[in-house]
Short mmCIF file of C-alpha atoms in Angstrom, two decimals:
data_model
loop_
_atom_site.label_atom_id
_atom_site.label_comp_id
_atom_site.label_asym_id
_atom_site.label_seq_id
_atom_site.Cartn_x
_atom_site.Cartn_y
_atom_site.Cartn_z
CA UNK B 737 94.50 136.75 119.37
CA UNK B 738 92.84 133.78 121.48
CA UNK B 739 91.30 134.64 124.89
CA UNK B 740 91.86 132.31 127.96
CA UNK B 741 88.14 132.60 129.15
CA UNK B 742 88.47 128.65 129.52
CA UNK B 743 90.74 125.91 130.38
CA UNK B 744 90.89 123.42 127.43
CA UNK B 745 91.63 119.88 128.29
CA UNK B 746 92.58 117.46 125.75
CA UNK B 747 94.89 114.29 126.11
CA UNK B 748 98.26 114.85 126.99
CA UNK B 749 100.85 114.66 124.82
CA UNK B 750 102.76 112.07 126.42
CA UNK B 751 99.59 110.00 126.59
CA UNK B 752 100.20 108.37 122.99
CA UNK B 753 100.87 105.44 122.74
CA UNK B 754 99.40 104.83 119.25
CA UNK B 755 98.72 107.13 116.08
CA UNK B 756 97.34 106.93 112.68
CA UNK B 757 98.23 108.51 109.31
CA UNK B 758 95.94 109.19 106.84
CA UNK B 759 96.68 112.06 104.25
CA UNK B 760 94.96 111.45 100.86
CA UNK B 761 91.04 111.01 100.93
CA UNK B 762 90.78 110.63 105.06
CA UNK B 763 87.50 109.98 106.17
CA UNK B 764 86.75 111.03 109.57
CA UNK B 765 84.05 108.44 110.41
CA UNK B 766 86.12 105.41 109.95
CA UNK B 767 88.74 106.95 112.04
CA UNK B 768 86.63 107.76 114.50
CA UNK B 769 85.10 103.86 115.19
CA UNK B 770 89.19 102.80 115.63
CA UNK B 771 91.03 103.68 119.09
CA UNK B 772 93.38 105.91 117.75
CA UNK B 773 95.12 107.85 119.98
CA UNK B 774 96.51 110.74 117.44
CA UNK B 775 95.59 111.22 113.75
CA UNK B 776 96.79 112.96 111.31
CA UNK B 777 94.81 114.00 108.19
CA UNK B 778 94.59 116.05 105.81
CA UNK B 779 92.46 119.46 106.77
CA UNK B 780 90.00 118.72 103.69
CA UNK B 781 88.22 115.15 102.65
CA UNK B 782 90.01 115.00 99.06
CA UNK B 783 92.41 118.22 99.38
CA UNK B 784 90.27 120.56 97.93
CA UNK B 785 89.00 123.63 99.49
CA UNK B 786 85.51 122.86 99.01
CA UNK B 787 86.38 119.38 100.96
CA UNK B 788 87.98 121.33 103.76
CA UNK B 789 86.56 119.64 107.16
CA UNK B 790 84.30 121.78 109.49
CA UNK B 791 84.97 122.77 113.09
CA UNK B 792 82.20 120.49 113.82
CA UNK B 793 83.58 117.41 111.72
CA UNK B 794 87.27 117.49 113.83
CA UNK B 795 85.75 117.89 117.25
CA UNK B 796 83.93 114.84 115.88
CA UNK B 797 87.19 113.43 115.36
CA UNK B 798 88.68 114.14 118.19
CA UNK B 799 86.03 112.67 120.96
CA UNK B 800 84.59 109.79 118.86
CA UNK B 801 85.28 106.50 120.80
CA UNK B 802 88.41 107.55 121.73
CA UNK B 803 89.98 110.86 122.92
CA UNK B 804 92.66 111.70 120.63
CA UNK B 805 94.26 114.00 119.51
CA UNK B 806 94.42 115.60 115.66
CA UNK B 807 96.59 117.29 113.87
CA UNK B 808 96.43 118.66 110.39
CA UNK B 809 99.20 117.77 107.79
CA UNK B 810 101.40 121.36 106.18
CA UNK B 811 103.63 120.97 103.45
CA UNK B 812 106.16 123.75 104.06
CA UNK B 813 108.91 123.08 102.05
CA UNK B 814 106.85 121.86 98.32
CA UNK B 815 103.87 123.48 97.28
CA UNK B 816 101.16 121.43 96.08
CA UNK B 817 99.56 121.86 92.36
CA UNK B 818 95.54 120.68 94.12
CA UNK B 819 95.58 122.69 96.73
CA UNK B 820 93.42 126.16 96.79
CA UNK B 821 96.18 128.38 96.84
CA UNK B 822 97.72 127.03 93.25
CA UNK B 823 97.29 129.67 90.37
CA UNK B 824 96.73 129.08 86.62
CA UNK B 825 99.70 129.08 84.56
CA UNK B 826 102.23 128.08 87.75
CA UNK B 827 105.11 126.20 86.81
CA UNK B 828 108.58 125.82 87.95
CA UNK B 829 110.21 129.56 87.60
CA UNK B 830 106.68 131.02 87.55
CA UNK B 831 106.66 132.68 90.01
CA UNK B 832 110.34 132.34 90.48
CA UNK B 833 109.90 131.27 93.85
CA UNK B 834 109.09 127.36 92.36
CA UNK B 835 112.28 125.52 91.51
CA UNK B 836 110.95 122.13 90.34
CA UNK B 837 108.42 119.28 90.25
CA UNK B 838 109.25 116.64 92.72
CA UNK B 839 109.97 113.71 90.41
CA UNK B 840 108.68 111.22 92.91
CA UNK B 841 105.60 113.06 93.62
CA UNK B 842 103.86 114.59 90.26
CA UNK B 843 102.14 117.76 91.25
CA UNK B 844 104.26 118.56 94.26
CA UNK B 845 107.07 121.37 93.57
CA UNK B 846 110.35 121.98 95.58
CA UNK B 847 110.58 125.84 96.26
CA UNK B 848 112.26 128.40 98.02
CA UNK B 849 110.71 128.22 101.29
CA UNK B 850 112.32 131.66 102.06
CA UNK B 851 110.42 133.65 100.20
CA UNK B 852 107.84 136.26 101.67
CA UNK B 853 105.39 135.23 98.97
CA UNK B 854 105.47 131.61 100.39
CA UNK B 855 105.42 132.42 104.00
CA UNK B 856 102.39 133.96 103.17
CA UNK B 857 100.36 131.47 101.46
CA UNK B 858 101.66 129.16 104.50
CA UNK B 859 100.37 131.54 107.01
CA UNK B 860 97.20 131.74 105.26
CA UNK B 861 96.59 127.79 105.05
CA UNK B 862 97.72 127.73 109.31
CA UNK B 863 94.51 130.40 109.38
CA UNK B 864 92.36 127.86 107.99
CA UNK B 865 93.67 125.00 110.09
CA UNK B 866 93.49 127.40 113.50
CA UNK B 867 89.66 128.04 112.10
CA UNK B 868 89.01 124.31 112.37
CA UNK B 869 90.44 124.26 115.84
CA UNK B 870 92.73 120.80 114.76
CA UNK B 871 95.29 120.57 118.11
CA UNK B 872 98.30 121.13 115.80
CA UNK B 873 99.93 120.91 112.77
CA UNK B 874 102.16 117.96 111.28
CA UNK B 875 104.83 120.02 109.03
CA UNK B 876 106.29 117.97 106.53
CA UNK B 877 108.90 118.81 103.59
CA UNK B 878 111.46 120.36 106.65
CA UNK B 879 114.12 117.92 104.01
CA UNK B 880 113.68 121.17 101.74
CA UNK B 881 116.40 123.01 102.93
CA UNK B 882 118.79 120.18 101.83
CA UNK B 883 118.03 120.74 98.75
CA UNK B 884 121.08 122.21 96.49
CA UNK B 885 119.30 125.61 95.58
CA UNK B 886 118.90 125.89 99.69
CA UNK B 887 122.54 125.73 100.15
CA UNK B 888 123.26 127.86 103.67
CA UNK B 889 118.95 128.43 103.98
CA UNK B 890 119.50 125.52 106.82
CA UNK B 891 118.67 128.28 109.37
CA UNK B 892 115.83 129.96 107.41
CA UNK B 893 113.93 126.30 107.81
CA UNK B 894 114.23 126.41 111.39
CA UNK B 895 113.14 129.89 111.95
CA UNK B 896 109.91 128.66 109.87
CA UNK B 897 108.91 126.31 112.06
CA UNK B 898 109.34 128.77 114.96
CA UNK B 899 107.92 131.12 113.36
CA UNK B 900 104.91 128.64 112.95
CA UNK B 901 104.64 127.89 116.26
CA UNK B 902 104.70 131.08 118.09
CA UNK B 903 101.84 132.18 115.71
CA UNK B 904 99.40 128.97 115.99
CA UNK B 905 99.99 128.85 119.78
CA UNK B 906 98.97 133.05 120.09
CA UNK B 907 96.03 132.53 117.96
CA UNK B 908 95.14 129.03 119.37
CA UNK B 909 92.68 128.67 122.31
CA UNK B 910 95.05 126.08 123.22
CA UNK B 911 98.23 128.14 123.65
CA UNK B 912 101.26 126.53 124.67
CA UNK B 913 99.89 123.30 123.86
CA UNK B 914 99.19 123.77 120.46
CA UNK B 915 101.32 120.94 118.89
CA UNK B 916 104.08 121.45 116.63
CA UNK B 917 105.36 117.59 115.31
CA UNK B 918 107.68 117.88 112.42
CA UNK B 919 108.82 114.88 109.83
CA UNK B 920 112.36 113.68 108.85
CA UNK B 921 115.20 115.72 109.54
CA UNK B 922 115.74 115.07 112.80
CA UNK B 923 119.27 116.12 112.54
CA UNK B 924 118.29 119.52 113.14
CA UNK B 925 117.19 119.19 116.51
CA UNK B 926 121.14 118.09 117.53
CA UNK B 927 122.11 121.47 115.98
CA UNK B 928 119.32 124.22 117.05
CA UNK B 929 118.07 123.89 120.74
CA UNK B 930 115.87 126.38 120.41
CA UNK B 931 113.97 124.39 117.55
CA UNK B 932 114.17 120.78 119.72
CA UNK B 933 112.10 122.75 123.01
CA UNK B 934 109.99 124.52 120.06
CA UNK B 935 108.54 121.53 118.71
CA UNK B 936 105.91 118.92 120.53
CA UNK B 937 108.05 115.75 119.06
CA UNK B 938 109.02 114.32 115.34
CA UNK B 939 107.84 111.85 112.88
CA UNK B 940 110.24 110.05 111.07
CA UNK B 941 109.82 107.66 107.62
CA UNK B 942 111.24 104.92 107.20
CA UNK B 943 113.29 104.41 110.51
CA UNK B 944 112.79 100.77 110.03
CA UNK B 945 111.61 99.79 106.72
CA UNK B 946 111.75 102.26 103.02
CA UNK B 947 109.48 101.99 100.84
CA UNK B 948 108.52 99.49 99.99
CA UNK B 949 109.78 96.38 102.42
CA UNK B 950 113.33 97.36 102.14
CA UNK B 951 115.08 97.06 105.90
CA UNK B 952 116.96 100.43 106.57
CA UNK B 953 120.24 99.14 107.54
CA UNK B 954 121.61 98.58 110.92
CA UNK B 955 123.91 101.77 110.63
CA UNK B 956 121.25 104.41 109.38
CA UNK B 957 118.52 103.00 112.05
CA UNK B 958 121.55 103.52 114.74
CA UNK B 959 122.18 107.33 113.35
CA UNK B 960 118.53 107.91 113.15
CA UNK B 961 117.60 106.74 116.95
CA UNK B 962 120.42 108.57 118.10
CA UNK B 963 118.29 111.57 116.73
CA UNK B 964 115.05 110.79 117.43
CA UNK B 965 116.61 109.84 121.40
CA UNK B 966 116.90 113.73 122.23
CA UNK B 967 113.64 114.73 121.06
CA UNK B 968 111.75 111.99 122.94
CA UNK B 969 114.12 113.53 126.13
CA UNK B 970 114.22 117.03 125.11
CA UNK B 971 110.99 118.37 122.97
CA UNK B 972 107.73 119.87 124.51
CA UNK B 973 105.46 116.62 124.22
CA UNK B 974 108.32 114.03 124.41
CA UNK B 975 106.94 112.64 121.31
CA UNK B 976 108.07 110.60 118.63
CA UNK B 977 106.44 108.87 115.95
CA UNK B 978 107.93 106.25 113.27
CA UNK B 979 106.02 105.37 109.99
CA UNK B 980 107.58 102.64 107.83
CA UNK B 981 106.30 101.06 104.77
CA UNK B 982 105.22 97.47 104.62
CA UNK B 983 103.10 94.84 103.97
CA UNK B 984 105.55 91.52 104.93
CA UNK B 985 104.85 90.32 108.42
CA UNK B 986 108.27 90.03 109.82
CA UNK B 987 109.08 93.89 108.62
CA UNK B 988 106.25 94.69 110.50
CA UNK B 989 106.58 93.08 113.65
CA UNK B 990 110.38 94.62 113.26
CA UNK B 991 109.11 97.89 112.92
CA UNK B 992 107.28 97.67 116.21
CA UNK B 993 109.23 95.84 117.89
CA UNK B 994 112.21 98.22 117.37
CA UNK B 995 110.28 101.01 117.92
CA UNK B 996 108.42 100.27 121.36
CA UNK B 997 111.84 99.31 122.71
CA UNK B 998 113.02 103.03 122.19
CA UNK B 999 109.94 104.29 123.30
CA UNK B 1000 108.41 105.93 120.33
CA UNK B 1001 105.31 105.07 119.11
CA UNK B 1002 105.09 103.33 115.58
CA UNK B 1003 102.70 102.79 112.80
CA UNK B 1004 103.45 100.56 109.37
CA UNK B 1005 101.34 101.53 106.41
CA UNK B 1006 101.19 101.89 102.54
CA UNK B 1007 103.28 104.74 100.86
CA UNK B 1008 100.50 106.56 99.12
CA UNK B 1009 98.81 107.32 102.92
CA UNK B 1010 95.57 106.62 101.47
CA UNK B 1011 93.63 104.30 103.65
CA UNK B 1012 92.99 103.42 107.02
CA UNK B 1013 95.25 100.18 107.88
CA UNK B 1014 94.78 98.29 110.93
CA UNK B 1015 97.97 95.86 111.10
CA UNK B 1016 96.87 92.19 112.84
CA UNK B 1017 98.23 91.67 116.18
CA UNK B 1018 98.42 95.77 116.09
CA UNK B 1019 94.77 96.60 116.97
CA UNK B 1020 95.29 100.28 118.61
CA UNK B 1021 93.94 100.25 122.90
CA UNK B 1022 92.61 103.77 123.74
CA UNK B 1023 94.28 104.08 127.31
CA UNK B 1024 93.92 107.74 128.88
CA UNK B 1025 95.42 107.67 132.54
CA UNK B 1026 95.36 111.53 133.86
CA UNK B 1027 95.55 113.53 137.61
CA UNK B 1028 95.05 116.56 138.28
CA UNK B 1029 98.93 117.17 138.89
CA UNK B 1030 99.04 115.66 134.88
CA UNK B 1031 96.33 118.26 134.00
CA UNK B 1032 98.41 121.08 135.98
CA UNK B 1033 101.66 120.50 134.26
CA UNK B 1034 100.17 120.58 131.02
CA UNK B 1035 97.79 123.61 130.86
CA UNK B 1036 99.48 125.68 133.82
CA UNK B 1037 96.34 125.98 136.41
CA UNK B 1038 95.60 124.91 139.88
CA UNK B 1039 92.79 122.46 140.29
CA UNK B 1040 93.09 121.09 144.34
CA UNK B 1041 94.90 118.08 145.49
CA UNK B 1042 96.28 115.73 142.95
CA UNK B 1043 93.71 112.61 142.67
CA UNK B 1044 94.43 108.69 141.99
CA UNK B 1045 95.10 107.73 138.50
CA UNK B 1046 91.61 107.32 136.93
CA UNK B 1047 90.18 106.61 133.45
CA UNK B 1048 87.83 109.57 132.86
CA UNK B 1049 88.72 110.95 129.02
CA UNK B 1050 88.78 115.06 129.15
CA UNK B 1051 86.97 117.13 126.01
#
């Protein structure tokens, strides 16, 4: 269990007004010369355990030209054939916990996310990313529980998450600000409060643009906002992140433009989230504005009179 022997100060949550997403091969030192406000990597240079990132390597990270903040990305709904915790002679139905082999993404397999044999290789991969002291965890594959072998296991998803959360932010020295962001199914915040006030704030694909420079359509971008709308007015960090896939200029500028006016904060990139991409006219500004009242609310102590807005960055 953590120990509050210190305060911890990092950027607030609802400081971010820019993020980048970097999953397959990230490397920390080209992050780390951009002004990033978030990233999200992978916990390990190329997946592996033996490419697993040190303590020393995110704190790097995290204070390198600009204060940001980092979170690790947790599959939680497909397990992954590279990572460490995949055993020889694994296939779909052994153990019988793996139902099938994403078609889209070779290696990945759907599963029953249920299963006390899962929860505990998931636990045991948070441990890893708690070691590393990342500020949170990006959980992706929350779209699981539609899946037809999940049919009435909606509930079971969200309990995951929780479940997630309480744990990281007991064994955190962060606590309560630990960061919880989940991807897609932002549906699920309309139907389980509990889960909306759990989470710091959502990523969603393809609000704008599917893969590859295809324009969602005007009434699926209206259902999704109307989502994403109570988590940037209801979740912990009042955070919400798009991520749409494109290369054509006017999809991009759409993209953020459309995003910005709804207040989330957007990023446009390739599919495969393997590279850093900097889109022109997009350059990221590292803006921190804090007070003491700011630093209060956030991490629950008492520090004097509230100052003037300055620019100082906290560590």
């Amino acid at each position: 269990m953590r120990t509050q022997t210190s305060v911890v100060r990092r950027r607030l949550w609802t400081s971010i007004h820019n993020w980048v997403y970097w999953i397959d091969g990230p490397r920390l030192d080209e992050i780390g010369r951009t002004n990033f406000e978030l990233a999200v990597v992978d916990y390990s240079s190329d997946a592996s355990e033996r490419g697993e990132f040190t303590r020393q390597q995110i704190d790097f990270l995290r204070h390198a030209r600009c204060e940001r903040r980092v979170l690790a990305y947790l599959s939680i709904g497909e397990a992954e054939r590279h990572r460490y915790y995949w055993q020889p002679g694994w296939r779909p139905g052994n153990p019988d916990w793996i139902i099938a082999e994403d078609r889209e993404w070779p290696g990945d397999h759907v599963i029953k996310y249920w299963e006390p044999a899962w929860r505990r290789i998931v636990f045991a991969y948070l441990d890893r990313i708690l070691a590393q002291d990342f500020d949170g965890v990006y959980l992706d594959w929350i779209v699981t529980y539609t899946e037809p072998h999940a049919v009435g296991r909606e509930r079971d998803m969200v309990n995951l998450v929780l479940e997630i959360a309480r744990y990281a932010r007991a064994h955190s020295r962060l606590g309560d600000d630990f960061g919880i962001v989940v991807q897609n199914a932002e549906e699920l915040g309309a139907r389980h409060p509990d889960y909306l006030e759990c989470v710091t704030g959502i990523a969603r694909e393809e609000a704008y643009v599917r893969a590859t420079n295809r324009p969602t359509s005007p009434e699926e971008r209206q259902r999704i906002e109307g989502y994403l709308d109570r988590f940037r007015e209801r979740s912990r960090g009042q955070l919400v992140l798009t991520v749409d896939y494109a290369d054509k200029r006017t999809l991009i500028n759409d993209a953020y433009a459309r995003a910005r006016l709804k207040g989330y904060v957007p990023y446009v990139t390739d599919v495969r989230l393997n590279r850093l991409r900097i889109n022109p006219g997009y350059e990221p500004i590292c803006t921190v504005s804090y007070t003491r009242a700011d630093i209060q609310r956030q991490h629950g102590y008492r520090s004097g009179p509230a100052s003037a807005r300055h620019s100082s960055h906290w560590g």
